[in-house]
Amino acid sequence: MEPGSVENLCVVYRSRDFLVVNKHWDVRIDSKAWWETLTLQKQLQHRFPELADPDTCYGFRFCHQLDFSTSGALCVALNKAAAGSAYRCFKDRKVTKAYLALVRGHVQESRMTISYAIGKNSTEGRTHTMCIEGTQGRTHQLRVHCSSLGHPIVGDQTYGQASSQEDQPFRMMLHAFYLRIPTCTECVEACTPDPFVPTLDACWSPHTLVQPLDELVQVLRAAPDPDPTEGGPRPCSPSMPLPGPGRPPPPPAKLPETEAQRASCLKWLSEWTLEPDN
């Protein structure tokens, strides 16, 4: 994916109520600062001026967030009712997201579960960053978790400094690859192209392919939507598995969510979506 400009916004899903775009790396979602010459907000206003909503702070309702340095799938609700339905999916943890990351070192495990809590870093000079343990939080979650395992994401200048300038790539190698939001009216599902290919970066030359990404997408699409409450798969889940490799084993049972965790989640969500009308 070439560097972002106001003209080259890539849309990977569109319906009456939602847009999913493939956000460029090193592009902020929105900003009112005069020096931010390019944001996703400005790209959307340029491409879809008729969809901008003057009743919102930035003209569009972003259903979730991606870091400035992260590229990939980001969902935009086109009206308040759609924003409310997406909000409920995020609040109830029914959204499926998959990321691609290039990390430093050699990861031996084919699958692992990371359960570290994340909180503000109180170290002097590092208060803008997050760290594991402590209070609940989700800012920089993937970047912090990868770093805590000793495999920081390549190009992450905050949590994984390179040993020399030559080790720094042109971007952080983290990409939101797949997104599914099973709202009550439609299943918003989008898959973005793999940006980590030799044609885009001659320094990146993979040698061993463990699992083709198209097979991974089939597994993700065949899996039932997350449902923390009782009951089976959500209505938009396919009734029959799609072709491809065997489904992954079910994740380990989670402890009940505490009130503090739920309050933290709702606070984060409230910064990016609007509460639906009662």
PDB file of C-alpha atoms in Angstrom, residues 12-237:
ATOM      1  CA  VAL A  12     -13.055  -2.562   1.243  1.00  0.00           C
ATOM      2  CA  TYR A  13     -16.711  -2.698   2.377  1.00  0.00           C
ATOM      3  CA  ARG A  14     -19.688  -0.409   1.849  1.00  0.00           C
ATOM      4  CA  SER A  15     -23.366  -0.636   2.691  1.00  0.00           C
ATOM      5  CA  ARG A  16     -26.112   1.851   3.487  1.00  0.00           C
ATOM      6  CA  ASP A  17     -24.989   2.002   7.122  1.00  0.00           C
ATOM      7  CA  PHE A  18     -21.259   1.239   7.180  1.00  0.00           C
ATOM      8  CA  LEU A  19     -17.937   1.802   5.458  1.00  0.00           C
ATOM      9  CA  VAL A  20     -14.793  -0.217   6.116  1.00  0.00           C
ATOM     10  CA  VAL A  21     -11.598   1.389   4.842  1.00  0.00           C
ATOM     11  CA  ASN A  22      -8.035   0.168   4.606  1.00  0.00           C
ATOM     12  CA  LYS A  23      -6.305   2.840   6.697  1.00  0.00           C
ATOM     13  CA  HIS A  24      -2.783   3.801   5.677  1.00  0.00           C
ATOM     14  CA  TRP A  25       0.095   3.565   8.121  1.00  0.00           C
ATOM     15  CA  ASP A  26       1.269   6.775   9.814  1.00  0.00           C
ATOM     16  CA  VAL A  27      -2.115   8.440   9.266  1.00  0.00           C
ATOM     17  CA  ARG A  28      -4.220   9.575  12.203  1.00  0.00           C
ATOM     18  CA  ILE A  29      -7.924   8.815  12.289  1.00  0.00           C
ATOM     19  CA  ASP A  30      -8.916  12.385  13.088  1.00  0.00           C
ATOM     20  CA  SER A  31      -7.497  15.611  14.417  1.00  0.00           C
ATOM     21  CA  LYS A  32      -8.387  19.278  14.748  1.00  0.00           C
ATOM     22  CA  ALA A  33      -4.728  20.338  14.846  1.00  0.00           C
ATOM     23  CA  TRP A  34      -3.772  22.633  11.976  1.00  0.00           C
ATOM     24  CA  TRP A  35      -0.475  20.834  11.361  1.00  0.00           C
ATOM     25  CA  GLU A  36      -2.183  17.467  10.656  1.00  0.00           C
ATOM     26  CA  THR A  37      -2.174  17.787   6.868  1.00  0.00           C
ATOM     27  CA  LEU A  38      -3.570  14.280   6.311  1.00  0.00           C
ATOM     28  CA  THR A  39      -6.033  12.284   8.410  1.00  0.00           C
ATOM     29  CA  LEU A  40      -8.564   9.568   7.649  1.00  0.00           C
ATOM     30  CA  GLN A  41     -11.221  12.154   8.481  1.00  0.00           C
ATOM     31  CA  LYS A  42      -9.947  14.407   5.651  1.00  0.00           C
ATOM     32  CA  GLN A  43      -9.731  11.462   3.237  1.00  0.00           C
ATOM     33  CA  LEU A  44     -13.361  10.588   3.950  1.00  0.00           C
ATOM     34  CA  GLN A  45     -14.518  14.196   3.574  1.00  0.00           C
ATOM     35  CA  HIS A  46     -12.710  14.409   0.225  1.00  0.00           C
ATOM     36  CA  ARG A  47     -14.079  11.098  -1.107  1.00  0.00           C
ATOM     37  CA  PHE A  48     -17.557  11.133   0.454  1.00  0.00           C
ATOM     38  CA  PRO A  49     -18.537  14.738   1.235  1.00  0.00           C
ATOM     39  CA  GLU A  50     -22.208  13.768   1.005  1.00  0.00           C
ATOM     40  CA  LEU A  51     -21.789  11.248   3.868  1.00  0.00           C
ATOM     41  CA  ALA A  52     -20.275  13.685   6.370  1.00  0.00           C
ATOM     42  CA  ASP A  53     -22.491  14.380   9.389  1.00  0.00           C
ATOM     43  CA  PRO A  54     -22.211  17.939  10.774  1.00  0.00           C
ATOM     44  CA  ASP A  55     -23.703  16.790  14.081  1.00  0.00           C
ATOM     45  CA  THR A  56     -20.522  14.844  14.898  1.00  0.00           C
ATOM     46  CA  CYS A  57     -17.219  16.254  16.126  1.00  0.00           C
ATOM     47  CA  TYR A  58     -15.179  15.063  13.142  1.00  0.00           C
ATOM     48  CA  GLY A  59     -17.855  14.536  10.504  1.00  0.00           C
ATOM     49  CA  PHE A  60     -17.854  10.732  10.763  1.00  0.00           C
ATOM     50  CA  ARG A  61     -18.566   8.151  13.446  1.00  0.00           C
ATOM     51  CA  PHE A  62     -15.524   5.884  13.835  1.00  0.00           C
ATOM     52  CA  CYS A  63     -16.614   2.607  15.434  1.00  0.00           C
ATOM     53  CA  HIS A  64     -13.183   1.803  16.896  1.00  0.00           C
ATOM     54  CA  GLN A  65      -9.596   3.005  16.725  1.00  0.00           C
ATOM     55  CA  LEU A  66      -6.274   2.035  15.188  1.00  0.00           C
ATOM     56  CA  ASP A  67      -2.929   3.430  16.259  1.00  0.00           C
ATOM     57  CA  PHE A  68      -1.377   6.144  14.108  1.00  0.00           C
ATOM     58  CA  SER A  69       1.300   3.691  12.920  1.00  0.00           C
ATOM     59  CA  THR A  70      -1.069   0.751  12.279  1.00  0.00           C
ATOM     60  CA  SER A  71      -2.694   0.144   8.902  1.00  0.00           C
ATOM     61  CA  GLY A  72      -5.741  -1.909   7.982  1.00  0.00           C
ATOM     62  CA  ALA A  73      -9.460  -2.381   8.434  1.00  0.00           C
ATOM     63  CA  LEU A  74     -11.339   0.396  10.231  1.00  0.00           C
ATOM     64  CA  CYS A  75     -15.133   0.649  10.350  1.00  0.00           C
ATOM     65  CA  VAL A  76     -17.103   3.884  10.010  1.00  0.00           C
ATOM     66  CA  ALA A  77     -20.806   4.085  10.864  1.00  0.00           C
ATOM     67  CA  LEU A  78     -22.825   6.306   8.532  1.00  0.00           C
ATOM     68  CA  ASN A  79     -25.640   7.160  10.948  1.00  0.00           C
ATOM     69  CA  LYS A  80     -26.382   7.183  14.650  1.00  0.00           C
ATOM     70  CA  ALA A  81     -28.433   3.964  14.633  1.00  0.00           C
ATOM     71  CA  ALA A  82     -25.606   2.081  12.891  1.00  0.00           C
ATOM     72  CA  ALA A  83     -23.084   3.517  15.366  1.00  0.00           C
ATOM     73  CA  GLY A  84     -25.269   2.276  18.214  1.00  0.00           C
ATOM     74  CA  SER A  85     -25.496  -1.259  16.817  1.00  0.00           C
ATOM     75  CA  ALA A  86     -21.720  -1.430  16.286  1.00  0.00           C
ATOM     76  CA  TYR A  87     -21.197   0.016  19.769  1.00  0.00           C
ATOM     77  CA  ARG A  88     -23.194  -2.815  21.297  1.00  0.00           C
ATOM     78  CA  CYS A  89     -21.101  -5.409  19.441  1.00  0.00           C
ATOM     79  CA  PHE A  90     -17.860  -3.920  20.773  1.00  0.00           C
ATOM     80  CA  LYS A  91     -19.315  -3.509  24.261  1.00  0.00           C
ATOM     81  CA  ASP A  92     -20.456  -7.138  24.344  1.00  0.00           C
ATOM     82  CA  ARG A  93     -17.136  -8.377  22.881  1.00  0.00           C
ATOM     83  CA  LYS A  94     -18.775  -9.951  19.830  1.00  0.00           C
ATOM     84  CA  VAL A  95     -16.355  -8.463  17.292  1.00  0.00           C
ATOM     85  CA  THR A  96     -13.732 -10.620  15.547  1.00  0.00           C
ATOM     86  CA  LYS A  97     -10.439  -8.943  14.642  1.00  0.00           C
ATOM     87  CA  ALA A  98      -7.252 -10.454  13.202  1.00  0.00           C
ATOM     88  CA  TYR A  99      -3.941  -8.662  12.785  1.00  0.00           C
ATOM     89  CA  LEU A 100      -0.768  -9.376  10.831  1.00  0.00           C
ATOM     90  CA  ALA A 101       2.522  -8.486  12.490  1.00  0.00           C
ATOM     91  CA  LEU A 102       6.196  -8.938  11.721  1.00  0.00           C
ATOM     92  CA  VAL A 103       8.014  -9.399  15.042  1.00  0.00           C
ATOM     93  CA  ARG A 104      11.666  -9.630  15.995  1.00  0.00           C
ATOM     94  CA  GLY A 105      13.157 -12.989  16.937  1.00  0.00           C
ATOM     95  CA  HIS A 106      11.871 -16.492  16.252  1.00  0.00           C
ATOM     96  CA  VAL A 107       8.481 -17.396  17.726  1.00  0.00           C
ATOM     97  CA  GLN A 108       8.499 -21.095  18.563  1.00  0.00           C
ATOM     98  CA  GLU A 109       4.830 -21.514  19.494  1.00  0.00           C
ATOM     99  CA  SER A 110       2.221 -21.905  16.766  1.00  0.00           C
ATOM    100  CA  ARG A 111      -0.503 -20.618  19.101  1.00  0.00           C
ATOM    101  CA  MET A 112      -0.505 -18.840  22.442  1.00  0.00           C
ATOM    102  CA  THR A 113      -2.905 -16.971  24.691  1.00  0.00           C
ATOM    103  CA  ILE A 114      -1.718 -13.732  26.309  1.00  0.00           C
ATOM    104  CA  SER A 115      -3.590 -12.712  29.438  1.00  0.00           C
ATOM    105  CA  TYR A 116      -1.469  -9.843  30.775  1.00  0.00           C
ATOM    106  CA  ALA A 117      -3.427  -6.833  31.965  1.00  0.00           C
ATOM    107  CA  ILE A 118      -2.342  -3.467  30.571  1.00  0.00           C
ATOM    108  CA  GLY A 119      -2.059  -0.182  32.418  1.00  0.00           C
ATOM    109  CA  LYS A 120      -0.392   3.225  32.281  1.00  0.00           C
ATOM    110  CA  ASN A 121       3.380   3.234  32.654  1.00  0.00           C
ATOM    111  CA  SER A 122       4.313   5.341  35.693  1.00  0.00           C
ATOM    112  CA  THR A 123       8.056   5.308  34.950  1.00  0.00           C
ATOM    113  CA  GLU A 124       9.502   8.821  34.664  1.00  0.00           C
ATOM    114  CA  GLY A 125       9.749   9.804  31.023  1.00  0.00           C
ATOM    115  CA  ARG A 126       7.504   6.909  29.912  1.00  0.00           C
ATOM    116  CA  THR A 127       4.094   8.117  31.075  1.00  0.00           C
ATOM    117  CA  HIS A 128       2.903   8.305  27.440  1.00  0.00           C
ATOM    118  CA  THR A 129       3.295   4.529  27.105  1.00  0.00           C
ATOM    119  CA  MET A 130       1.520   1.473  28.470  1.00  0.00           C
ATOM    120  CA  CYS A 131       2.893  -1.570  30.291  1.00  0.00           C
ATOM    121  CA  ILE A 132       1.641  -5.005  31.310  1.00  0.00           C
ATOM    122  CA  GLU A 133      -0.118  -5.692  34.633  1.00  0.00           C
ATOM    123  CA  GLY A 134      -1.583  -2.877  36.682  1.00  0.00           C
ATOM    124  CA  THR A 135      -4.930  -1.414  35.726  1.00  0.00           C
ATOM    125  CA  GLN A 136      -7.007  -2.560  32.778  1.00  0.00           C
ATOM    126  CA  GLY A 137      -6.564  -0.771  29.440  1.00  0.00           C
ATOM    127  CA  ARG A 138      -6.407  -1.420  25.692  1.00  0.00           C
ATOM    128  CA  THR A 139      -4.195   1.311  24.238  1.00  0.00           C
ATOM    129  CA  HIS A 140      -1.280  -0.232  22.274  1.00  0.00           C
ATOM    130  CA  GLN A 141      -2.451  -3.672  23.445  1.00  0.00           C
ATOM    131  CA  LEU A 142      -0.856  -5.781  20.691  1.00  0.00           C
ATOM    132  CA  ARG A 143       2.368  -3.785  20.733  1.00  0.00           C
ATOM    133  CA  VAL A 144       2.736  -4.075  24.514  1.00  0.00           C
ATOM    134  CA  HIS A 145       1.945  -7.794  24.549  1.00  0.00           C
ATOM    135  CA  CYS A 146       4.396  -8.629  21.764  1.00  0.00           C
ATOM    136  CA  SER A 147       7.114  -6.628  23.500  1.00  0.00           C
ATOM    137  CA  SER A 148       6.407  -8.349  26.838  1.00  0.00           C
ATOM    138  CA  LEU A 149       7.043 -11.730  25.189  1.00  0.00           C
ATOM    139  CA  GLY A 150      10.419 -10.612  23.898  1.00  0.00           C
ATOM    140  CA  HIS A 151       9.176 -10.300  20.306  1.00  0.00           C
ATOM    141  CA  PRO A 152       8.499  -6.586  19.699  1.00  0.00           C
ATOM    142  CA  ILE A 153       6.884  -5.585  16.425  1.00  0.00           C
ATOM    143  CA  VAL A 154       9.384  -4.529  13.788  1.00  0.00           C
ATOM    144  CA  GLY A 155       9.294  -0.777  13.313  1.00  0.00           C
ATOM    145  CA  ASP A 156       7.682  -0.081  16.708  1.00  0.00           C
ATOM    146  CA  GLN A 157       9.815   2.793  17.953  1.00  0.00           C
ATOM    147  CA  THR A 158       7.949   3.019  21.256  1.00  0.00           C
ATOM    148  CA  TYR A 159       8.103  -0.567  22.536  1.00  0.00           C
ATOM    149  CA  GLY A 160      10.778  -2.195  20.379  1.00  0.00           C
ATOM    150  CA  GLN A 161      13.735  -0.020  19.455  1.00  0.00           C
ATOM    151  CA  ALA A 162      16.009  -1.450  16.767  1.00  0.00           C
ATOM    152  CA  SER A 163      19.682  -2.023  17.512  1.00  0.00           C
ATOM    153  CA  SER A 164      20.775   0.258  14.664  1.00  0.00           C
ATOM    154  CA  GLN A 165      19.319   2.680  12.154  1.00  0.00           C
ATOM    155  CA  GLU A 166      19.683   0.040   9.428  1.00  0.00           C
ATOM    156  CA  ASP A 167      17.191  -2.177  11.281  1.00  0.00           C
ATOM    157  CA  GLN A 168      14.402   0.396  11.041  1.00  0.00           C
ATOM    158  CA  PRO A 169      11.893  -0.252   8.237  1.00  0.00           C
ATOM    159  CA  PHE A 170       9.834   2.444   6.552  1.00  0.00           C
ATOM    160  CA  ARG A 171       6.805   1.680   8.756  1.00  0.00           C
ATOM    161  CA  MET A 172       5.654  -0.278  11.793  1.00  0.00           C
ATOM    162  CA  MET A 173       4.822  -3.806  10.674  1.00  0.00           C
ATOM    163  CA  LEU A 174       1.358  -4.124  12.229  1.00  0.00           C
ATOM    164  CA  HIS A 175      -1.752  -4.414  10.070  1.00  0.00           C
ATOM    165  CA  ALA A 176      -5.441  -4.917  10.887  1.00  0.00           C
ATOM    166  CA  PHE A 177      -6.088  -7.748   8.439  1.00  0.00           C
ATOM    167  CA  TYR A 178      -9.649  -8.941   9.116  1.00  0.00           C
ATOM    168  CA  LEU A 179     -12.723  -7.447  10.796  1.00  0.00           C
ATOM    169  CA  ARG A 180     -16.210  -8.789  11.470  1.00  0.00           C
ATOM    170  CA  ILE A 181     -18.903  -6.873  13.366  1.00  0.00           C
ATOM    171  CA  PRO A 182     -22.132  -8.911  13.661  1.00  0.00           C
ATOM    172  CA  THR A 183     -24.682  -6.125  14.117  1.00  0.00           C
ATOM    173  CA  CYS A 184     -28.371  -6.879  14.527  1.00  0.00           C
ATOM    174  CA  THR A 185     -29.143  -5.749  10.964  1.00  0.00           C
ATOM    175  CA  GLU A 186     -26.086  -6.834   8.980  1.00  0.00           C
ATOM    176  CA  CYS A 187     -22.787  -8.616   9.378  1.00  0.00           C
ATOM    177  CA  VAL A 188     -20.031  -6.145   8.556  1.00  0.00           C
ATOM    178  CA  GLU A 189     -17.143  -8.274   7.319  1.00  0.00           C
ATOM    179  CA  ALA A 190     -13.994  -7.119   5.541  1.00  0.00           C
ATOM    180  CA  CYS A 191     -10.549  -8.457   4.718  1.00  0.00           C
ATOM    181  CA  THR A 192      -7.704  -6.174   3.641  1.00  0.00           C
ATOM    182  CA  PRO A 193      -4.731  -7.085   1.410  1.00  0.00           C
ATOM    183  CA  ASP A 194      -1.497  -8.273   2.993  1.00  0.00           C
ATOM    184  CA  PRO A 195       0.871  -5.261   2.940  1.00  0.00           C
ATOM    185  CA  PHE A 196       3.972  -7.247   3.905  1.00  0.00           C
ATOM    186  CA  VAL A 197       5.015  -8.499   0.496  1.00  0.00           C
ATOM    187  CA  PRO A 198       8.372  -8.170  -1.326  1.00  0.00           C
ATOM    188  CA  THR A 199       6.850  -6.030  -4.074  1.00  0.00           C
ATOM    189  CA  LEU A 200       6.244  -3.272  -1.502  1.00  0.00           C
ATOM    190  CA  ASP A 201       9.463  -3.730   0.486  1.00  0.00           C
ATOM    191  CA  ALA A 202      12.500  -5.339  -1.131  1.00  0.00           C
ATOM    192  CA  CYS A 203      14.046  -5.935   2.309  1.00  0.00           C
ATOM    193  CA  TRP A 204      11.212  -8.293   3.239  1.00  0.00           C
ATOM    194  CA  SER A 205      11.777 -11.729   1.714  1.00  0.00           C
ATOM    195  CA  PRO A 206       9.875 -14.579   3.442  1.00  0.00           C
ATOM    196  CA  HIS A 207      11.360 -18.071   3.134  1.00  0.00           C
ATOM    197  CA  THR A 208       8.851 -20.410   4.786  1.00  0.00           C
ATOM    198  CA  LEU A 209       5.066 -20.283   4.488  1.00  0.00           C
ATOM    199  CA  VAL A 210       3.324 -22.002   7.390  1.00  0.00           C
ATOM    200  CA  GLN A 211      -0.288 -21.180   6.543  1.00  0.00           C
ATOM    201  CA  PRO A 212      -1.561 -19.285   3.471  1.00  0.00           C
ATOM    202  CA  LEU A 213      -3.603 -16.240   4.402  1.00  0.00           C
ATOM    203  CA  ASP A 214      -6.562 -17.311   2.250  1.00  0.00           C
ATOM    204  CA  GLU A 215      -6.878 -20.454   4.382  1.00  0.00           C
ATOM    205  CA  LEU A 216      -6.706 -18.343   7.531  1.00  0.00           C
ATOM    206  CA  VAL A 217      -9.541 -16.163   6.232  1.00  0.00           C
ATOM    207  CA  GLN A 218     -11.656 -19.271   5.620  1.00  0.00           C
ATOM    208  CA  VAL A 219     -11.089 -20.367   9.221  1.00  0.00           C
ATOM    209  CA  LEU A 220     -12.037 -16.912  10.524  1.00  0.00           C
ATOM    210  CA  ARG A 221     -15.200 -16.789   8.428  1.00  0.00           C
ATOM    211  CA  ALA A 222     -16.242 -20.290   9.458  1.00  0.00           C
ATOM    212  CA  ALA A 223     -15.803 -19.666  13.171  1.00  0.00           C
ATOM    213  CA  PRO A 224     -18.940 -18.603  15.092  1.00  0.00           C
ATOM    214  CA  ASP A 225     -19.053 -15.034  16.293  1.00  0.00           C
ATOM    215  CA  PRO A 226     -17.861 -14.541  19.890  1.00  0.00           C
ATOM    216  CA  ASP A 227     -20.783 -14.773  22.297  1.00  0.00           C
ATOM    217  CA  PRO A 228     -19.822 -14.194  25.946  1.00  0.00           C
ATOM    218  CA  THR A 229     -23.416 -14.711  27.039  1.00  0.00           C
ATOM    219  CA  GLU A 230     -25.378 -17.919  26.825  1.00  0.00           C
ATOM    220  CA  GLY A 231     -26.582 -19.140  23.479  1.00  0.00           C
ATOM    221  CA  GLY A 232     -24.993 -20.231  20.231  1.00  0.00           C
ATOM    222  CA  PRO A 233     -23.456 -18.424  17.279  1.00  0.00           C
ATOM    223  CA  ARG A 234     -24.851 -15.078  16.261  1.00  0.00           C
ATOM    224  CA  PRO A 235     -27.357 -14.886  13.361  1.00  0.00           C
ATOM    225  CA  CYS A 236     -24.824 -13.818  10.738  1.00  0.00           C
ATOM    226  CA  SER A 237     -22.472 -16.740  11.365  1.00  0.00           C
TER     227      SER A 237
END
